[in-house]
PDB file of C-alpha atoms in Angstrom:
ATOM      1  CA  UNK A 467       0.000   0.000   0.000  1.00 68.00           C
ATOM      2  CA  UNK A 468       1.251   3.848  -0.738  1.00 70.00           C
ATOM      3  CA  UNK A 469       0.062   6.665   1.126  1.00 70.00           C
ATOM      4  CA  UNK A 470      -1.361   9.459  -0.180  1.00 66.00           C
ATOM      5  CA  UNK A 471       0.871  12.254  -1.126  1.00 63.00           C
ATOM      6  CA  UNK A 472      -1.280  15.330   0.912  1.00 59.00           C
ATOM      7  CA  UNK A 473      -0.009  17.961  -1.816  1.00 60.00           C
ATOM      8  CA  UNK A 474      -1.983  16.063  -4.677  1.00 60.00           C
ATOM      9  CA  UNK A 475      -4.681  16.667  -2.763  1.00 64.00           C
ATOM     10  CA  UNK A 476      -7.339  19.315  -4.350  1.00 66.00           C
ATOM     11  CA  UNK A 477      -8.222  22.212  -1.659  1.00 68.00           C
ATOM     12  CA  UNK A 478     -12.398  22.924  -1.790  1.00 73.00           C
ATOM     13  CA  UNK A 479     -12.340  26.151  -3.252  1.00 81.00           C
ATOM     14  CA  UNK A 480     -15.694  26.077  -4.452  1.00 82.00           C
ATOM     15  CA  UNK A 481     -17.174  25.830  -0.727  1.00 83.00           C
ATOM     16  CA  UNK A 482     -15.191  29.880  -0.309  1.00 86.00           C
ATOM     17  CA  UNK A 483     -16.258  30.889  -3.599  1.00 89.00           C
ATOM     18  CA  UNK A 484     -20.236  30.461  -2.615  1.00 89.00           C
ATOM     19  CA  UNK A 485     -19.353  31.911   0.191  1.00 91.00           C
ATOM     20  CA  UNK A 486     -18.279  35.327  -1.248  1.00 92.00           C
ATOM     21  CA  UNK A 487     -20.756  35.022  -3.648  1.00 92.00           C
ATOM     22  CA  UNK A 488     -23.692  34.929  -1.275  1.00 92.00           C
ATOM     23  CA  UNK A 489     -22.043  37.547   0.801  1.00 92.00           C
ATOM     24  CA  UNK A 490     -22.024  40.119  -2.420  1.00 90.00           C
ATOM     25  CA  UNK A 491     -25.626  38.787  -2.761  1.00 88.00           C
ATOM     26  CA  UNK A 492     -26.370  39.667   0.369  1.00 85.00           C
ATOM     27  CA  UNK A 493     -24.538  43.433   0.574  1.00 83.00           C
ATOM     28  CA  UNK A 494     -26.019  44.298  -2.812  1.00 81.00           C
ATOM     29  CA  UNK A 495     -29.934  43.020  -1.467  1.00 77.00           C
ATOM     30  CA  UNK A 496     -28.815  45.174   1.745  1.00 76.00           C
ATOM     31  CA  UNK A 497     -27.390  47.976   0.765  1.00 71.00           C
ATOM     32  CA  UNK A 498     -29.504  51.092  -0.366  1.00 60.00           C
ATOM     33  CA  UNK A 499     -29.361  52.528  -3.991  1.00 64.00           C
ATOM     34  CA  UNK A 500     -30.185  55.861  -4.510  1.00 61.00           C
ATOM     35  CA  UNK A 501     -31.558  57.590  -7.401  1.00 65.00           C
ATOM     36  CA  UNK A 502     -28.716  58.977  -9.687  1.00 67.00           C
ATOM     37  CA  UNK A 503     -28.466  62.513 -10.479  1.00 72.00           C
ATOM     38  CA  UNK A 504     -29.041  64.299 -13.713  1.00 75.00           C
ATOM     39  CA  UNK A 505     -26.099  62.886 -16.139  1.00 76.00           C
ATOM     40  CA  UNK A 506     -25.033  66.125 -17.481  1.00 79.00           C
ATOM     41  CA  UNK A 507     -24.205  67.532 -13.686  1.00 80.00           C
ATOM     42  CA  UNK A 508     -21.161  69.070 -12.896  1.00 79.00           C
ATOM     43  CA  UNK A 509     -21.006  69.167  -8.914  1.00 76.00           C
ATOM     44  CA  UNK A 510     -18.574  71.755  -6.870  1.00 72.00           C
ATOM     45  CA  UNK A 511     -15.717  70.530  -5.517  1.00 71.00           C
ATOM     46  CA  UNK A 512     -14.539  71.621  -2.140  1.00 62.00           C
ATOM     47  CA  UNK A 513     -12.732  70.062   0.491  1.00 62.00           C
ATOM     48  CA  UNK A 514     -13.438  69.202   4.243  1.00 55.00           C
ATOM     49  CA  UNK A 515     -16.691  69.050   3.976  1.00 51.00           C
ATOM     50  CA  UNK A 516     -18.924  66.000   4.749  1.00 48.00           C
ATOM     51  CA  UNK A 517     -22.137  66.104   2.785  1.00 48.00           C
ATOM     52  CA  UNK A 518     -24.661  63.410   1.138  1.00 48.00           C
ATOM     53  CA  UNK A 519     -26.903  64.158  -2.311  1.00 46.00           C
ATOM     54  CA  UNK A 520     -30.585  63.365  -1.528  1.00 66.00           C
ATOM     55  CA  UNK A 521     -32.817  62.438  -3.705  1.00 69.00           C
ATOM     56  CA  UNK A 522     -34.870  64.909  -2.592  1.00 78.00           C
ATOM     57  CA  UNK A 523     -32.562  68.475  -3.433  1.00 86.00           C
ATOM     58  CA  UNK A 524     -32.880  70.498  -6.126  1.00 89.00           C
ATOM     59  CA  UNK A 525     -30.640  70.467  -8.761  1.00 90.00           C
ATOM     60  CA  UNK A 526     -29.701  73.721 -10.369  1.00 92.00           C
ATOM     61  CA  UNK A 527     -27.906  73.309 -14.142  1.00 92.00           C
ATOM     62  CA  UNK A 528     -25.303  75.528 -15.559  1.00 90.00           C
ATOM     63  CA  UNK A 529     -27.973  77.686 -17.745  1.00 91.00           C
ATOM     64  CA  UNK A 530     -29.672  78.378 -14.193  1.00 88.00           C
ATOM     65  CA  UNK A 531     -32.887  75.795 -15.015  1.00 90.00           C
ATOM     66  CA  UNK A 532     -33.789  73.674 -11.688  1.00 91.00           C
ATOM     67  CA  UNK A 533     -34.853  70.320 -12.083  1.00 90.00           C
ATOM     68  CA  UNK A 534     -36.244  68.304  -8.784  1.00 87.00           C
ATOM     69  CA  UNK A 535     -36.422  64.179  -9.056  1.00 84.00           C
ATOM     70  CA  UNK A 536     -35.939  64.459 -12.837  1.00 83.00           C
ATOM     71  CA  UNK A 537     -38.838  67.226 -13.444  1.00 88.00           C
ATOM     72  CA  UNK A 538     -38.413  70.841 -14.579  1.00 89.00           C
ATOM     73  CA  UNK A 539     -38.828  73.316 -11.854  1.00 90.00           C
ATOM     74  CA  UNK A 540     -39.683  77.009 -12.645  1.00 89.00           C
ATOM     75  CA  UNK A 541     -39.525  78.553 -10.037  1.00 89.00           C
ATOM     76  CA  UNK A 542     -38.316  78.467  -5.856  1.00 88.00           C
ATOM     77  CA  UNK A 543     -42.108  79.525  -5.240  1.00 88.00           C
ATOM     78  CA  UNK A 544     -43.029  76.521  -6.962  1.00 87.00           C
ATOM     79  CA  UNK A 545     -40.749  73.979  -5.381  1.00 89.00           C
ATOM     80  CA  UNK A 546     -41.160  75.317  -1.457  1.00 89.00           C
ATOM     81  CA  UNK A 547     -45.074  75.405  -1.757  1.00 87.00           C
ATOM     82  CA  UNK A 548     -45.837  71.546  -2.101  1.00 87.00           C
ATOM     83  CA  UNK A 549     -42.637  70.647   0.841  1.00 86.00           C
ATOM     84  CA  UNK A 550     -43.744  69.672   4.548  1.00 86.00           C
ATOM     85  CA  UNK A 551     -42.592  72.167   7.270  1.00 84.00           C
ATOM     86  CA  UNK A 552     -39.841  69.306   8.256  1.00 83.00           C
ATOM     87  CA  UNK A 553     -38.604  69.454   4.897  1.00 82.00           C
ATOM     88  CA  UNK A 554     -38.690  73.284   4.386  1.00 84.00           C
ATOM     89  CA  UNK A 555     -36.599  73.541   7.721  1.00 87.00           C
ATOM     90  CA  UNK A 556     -33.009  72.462   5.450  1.00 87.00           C
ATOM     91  CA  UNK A 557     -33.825  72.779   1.503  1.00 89.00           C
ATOM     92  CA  UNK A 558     -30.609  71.140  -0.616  1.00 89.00           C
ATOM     93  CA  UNK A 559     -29.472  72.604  -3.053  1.00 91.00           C
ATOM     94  CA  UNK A 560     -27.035  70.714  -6.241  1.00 90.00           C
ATOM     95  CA  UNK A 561     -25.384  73.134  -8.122  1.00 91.00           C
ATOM     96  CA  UNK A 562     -23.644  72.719 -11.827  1.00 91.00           C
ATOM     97  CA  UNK A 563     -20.012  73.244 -10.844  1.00 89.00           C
ATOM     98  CA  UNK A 564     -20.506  75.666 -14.116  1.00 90.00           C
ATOM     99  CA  UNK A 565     -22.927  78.034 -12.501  1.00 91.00           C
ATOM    100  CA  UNK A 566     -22.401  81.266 -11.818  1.00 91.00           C
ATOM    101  CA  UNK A 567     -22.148  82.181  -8.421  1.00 90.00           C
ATOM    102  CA  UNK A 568     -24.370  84.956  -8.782  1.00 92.00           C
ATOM    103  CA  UNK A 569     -27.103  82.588 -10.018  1.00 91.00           C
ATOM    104  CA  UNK A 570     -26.536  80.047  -6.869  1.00 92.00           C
ATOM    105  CA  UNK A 571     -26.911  83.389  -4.429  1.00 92.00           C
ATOM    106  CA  UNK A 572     -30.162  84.428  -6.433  1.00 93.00           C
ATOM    107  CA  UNK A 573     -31.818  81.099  -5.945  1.00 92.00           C
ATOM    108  CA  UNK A 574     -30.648  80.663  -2.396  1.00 91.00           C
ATOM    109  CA  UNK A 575     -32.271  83.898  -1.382  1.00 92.00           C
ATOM    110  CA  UNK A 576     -35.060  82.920  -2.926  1.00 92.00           C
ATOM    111  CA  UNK A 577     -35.393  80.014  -1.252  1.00 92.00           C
ATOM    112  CA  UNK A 578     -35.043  81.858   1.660  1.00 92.00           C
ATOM    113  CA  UNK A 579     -37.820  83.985   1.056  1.00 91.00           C
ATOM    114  CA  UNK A 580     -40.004  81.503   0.042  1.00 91.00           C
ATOM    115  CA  UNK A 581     -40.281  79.915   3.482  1.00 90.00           C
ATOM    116  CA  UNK A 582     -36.833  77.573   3.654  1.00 89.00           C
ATOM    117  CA  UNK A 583     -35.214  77.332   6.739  1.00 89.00           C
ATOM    118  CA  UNK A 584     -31.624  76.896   5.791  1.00 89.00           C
ATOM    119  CA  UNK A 585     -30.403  76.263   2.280  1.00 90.00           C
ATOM    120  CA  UNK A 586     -27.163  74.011   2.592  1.00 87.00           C
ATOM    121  CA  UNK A 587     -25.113  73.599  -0.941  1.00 87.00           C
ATOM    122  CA  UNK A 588     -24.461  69.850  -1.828  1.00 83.00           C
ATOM    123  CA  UNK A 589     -21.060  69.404  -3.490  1.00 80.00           C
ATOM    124  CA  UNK A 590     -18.366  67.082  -4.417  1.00 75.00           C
ATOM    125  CA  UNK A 591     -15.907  65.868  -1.630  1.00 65.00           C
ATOM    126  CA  UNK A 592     -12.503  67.561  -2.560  1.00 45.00           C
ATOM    127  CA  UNK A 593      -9.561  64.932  -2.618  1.00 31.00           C
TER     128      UNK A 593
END
C-alpha cells in the first residue's frame, strides 16, 4: 500500500467561492441605492466638507434651469409650496459646478424667502 501524497490533494475552493458570492448577494440586497443625479451635472468641488446628495434636493444646471427628481422646476415659489414644514426647515441645493455664483446666491435667497429654513449647498468631496 502507498500513502497518499497530501499535496496532490485538491483544496475545496468552491465551498469559499459560494461563500463570497452569497455575501455580495447579500450586501447588494442590503445595501440602499439611490436615485442617480441628472447625467449632465457638474457638482462643486470643495474640500473638508462632509455632505450626502438626496434624492430629494434640487438640482440647479449651468444655464440656471432647476430640475427636482428628474422634473423641470420654474420657479423656488413653486418647489417650497408643495414641501412639509420638516422638509422646508433644510432645503438642498445641487449646483452645476458651471454656474455662476451669482445665479446660486439668487436662488438661495429665494429660497429663503419663500419659506426655507436653511439652504445648505451639496457638493463634491474635494480629494
Amino acid at each position: 500500500m502507498r500513502r497518499r501524497d497530501a499535496r496532490k490533494e485538491r483544496e475545496p475552493t468552491i465551498a469559499l467561492i459560494n461563500i463570497v458570492f452569497l455575501m455580495l448577494i447579500f450586501f447588494l440586497v442590503a445595501g440602499t441605492i439611490a436615485p442617480p443625479l441628472d447625467t449632465d451635472l457638474k457638482l462643486v468641488r470643495t474640500a473638508d466638507i462632509d455632505t450626502s446628495a438626496l434624492s430629494d434636493a434640487l438640482v440647479v444646471h449651468e444655464n440656471g434651469d432647476m430640475t427636482h427628481k428628474g422634473k423641470a422646476v420654474t420657479s423656488a415659489d413653486n418647489y417650497i409650496a408643495p414641501l412639509k414644514d420638516e422638509a422646508r426647515a433644510t432645503v438642498r441645493i445641487i449646483p452645476d459646478r458651471n454656474l455662476p455664483a451669482e445665479t446660486l446666491v439668487r436662488i438661495g435667497r429665494e429660497l429663503r424667502a419663500a419659506g426655507a429654513g436653511r439652504v445648505l449647498i451639496v457638493t463634491e468631496r474635494g480629494l
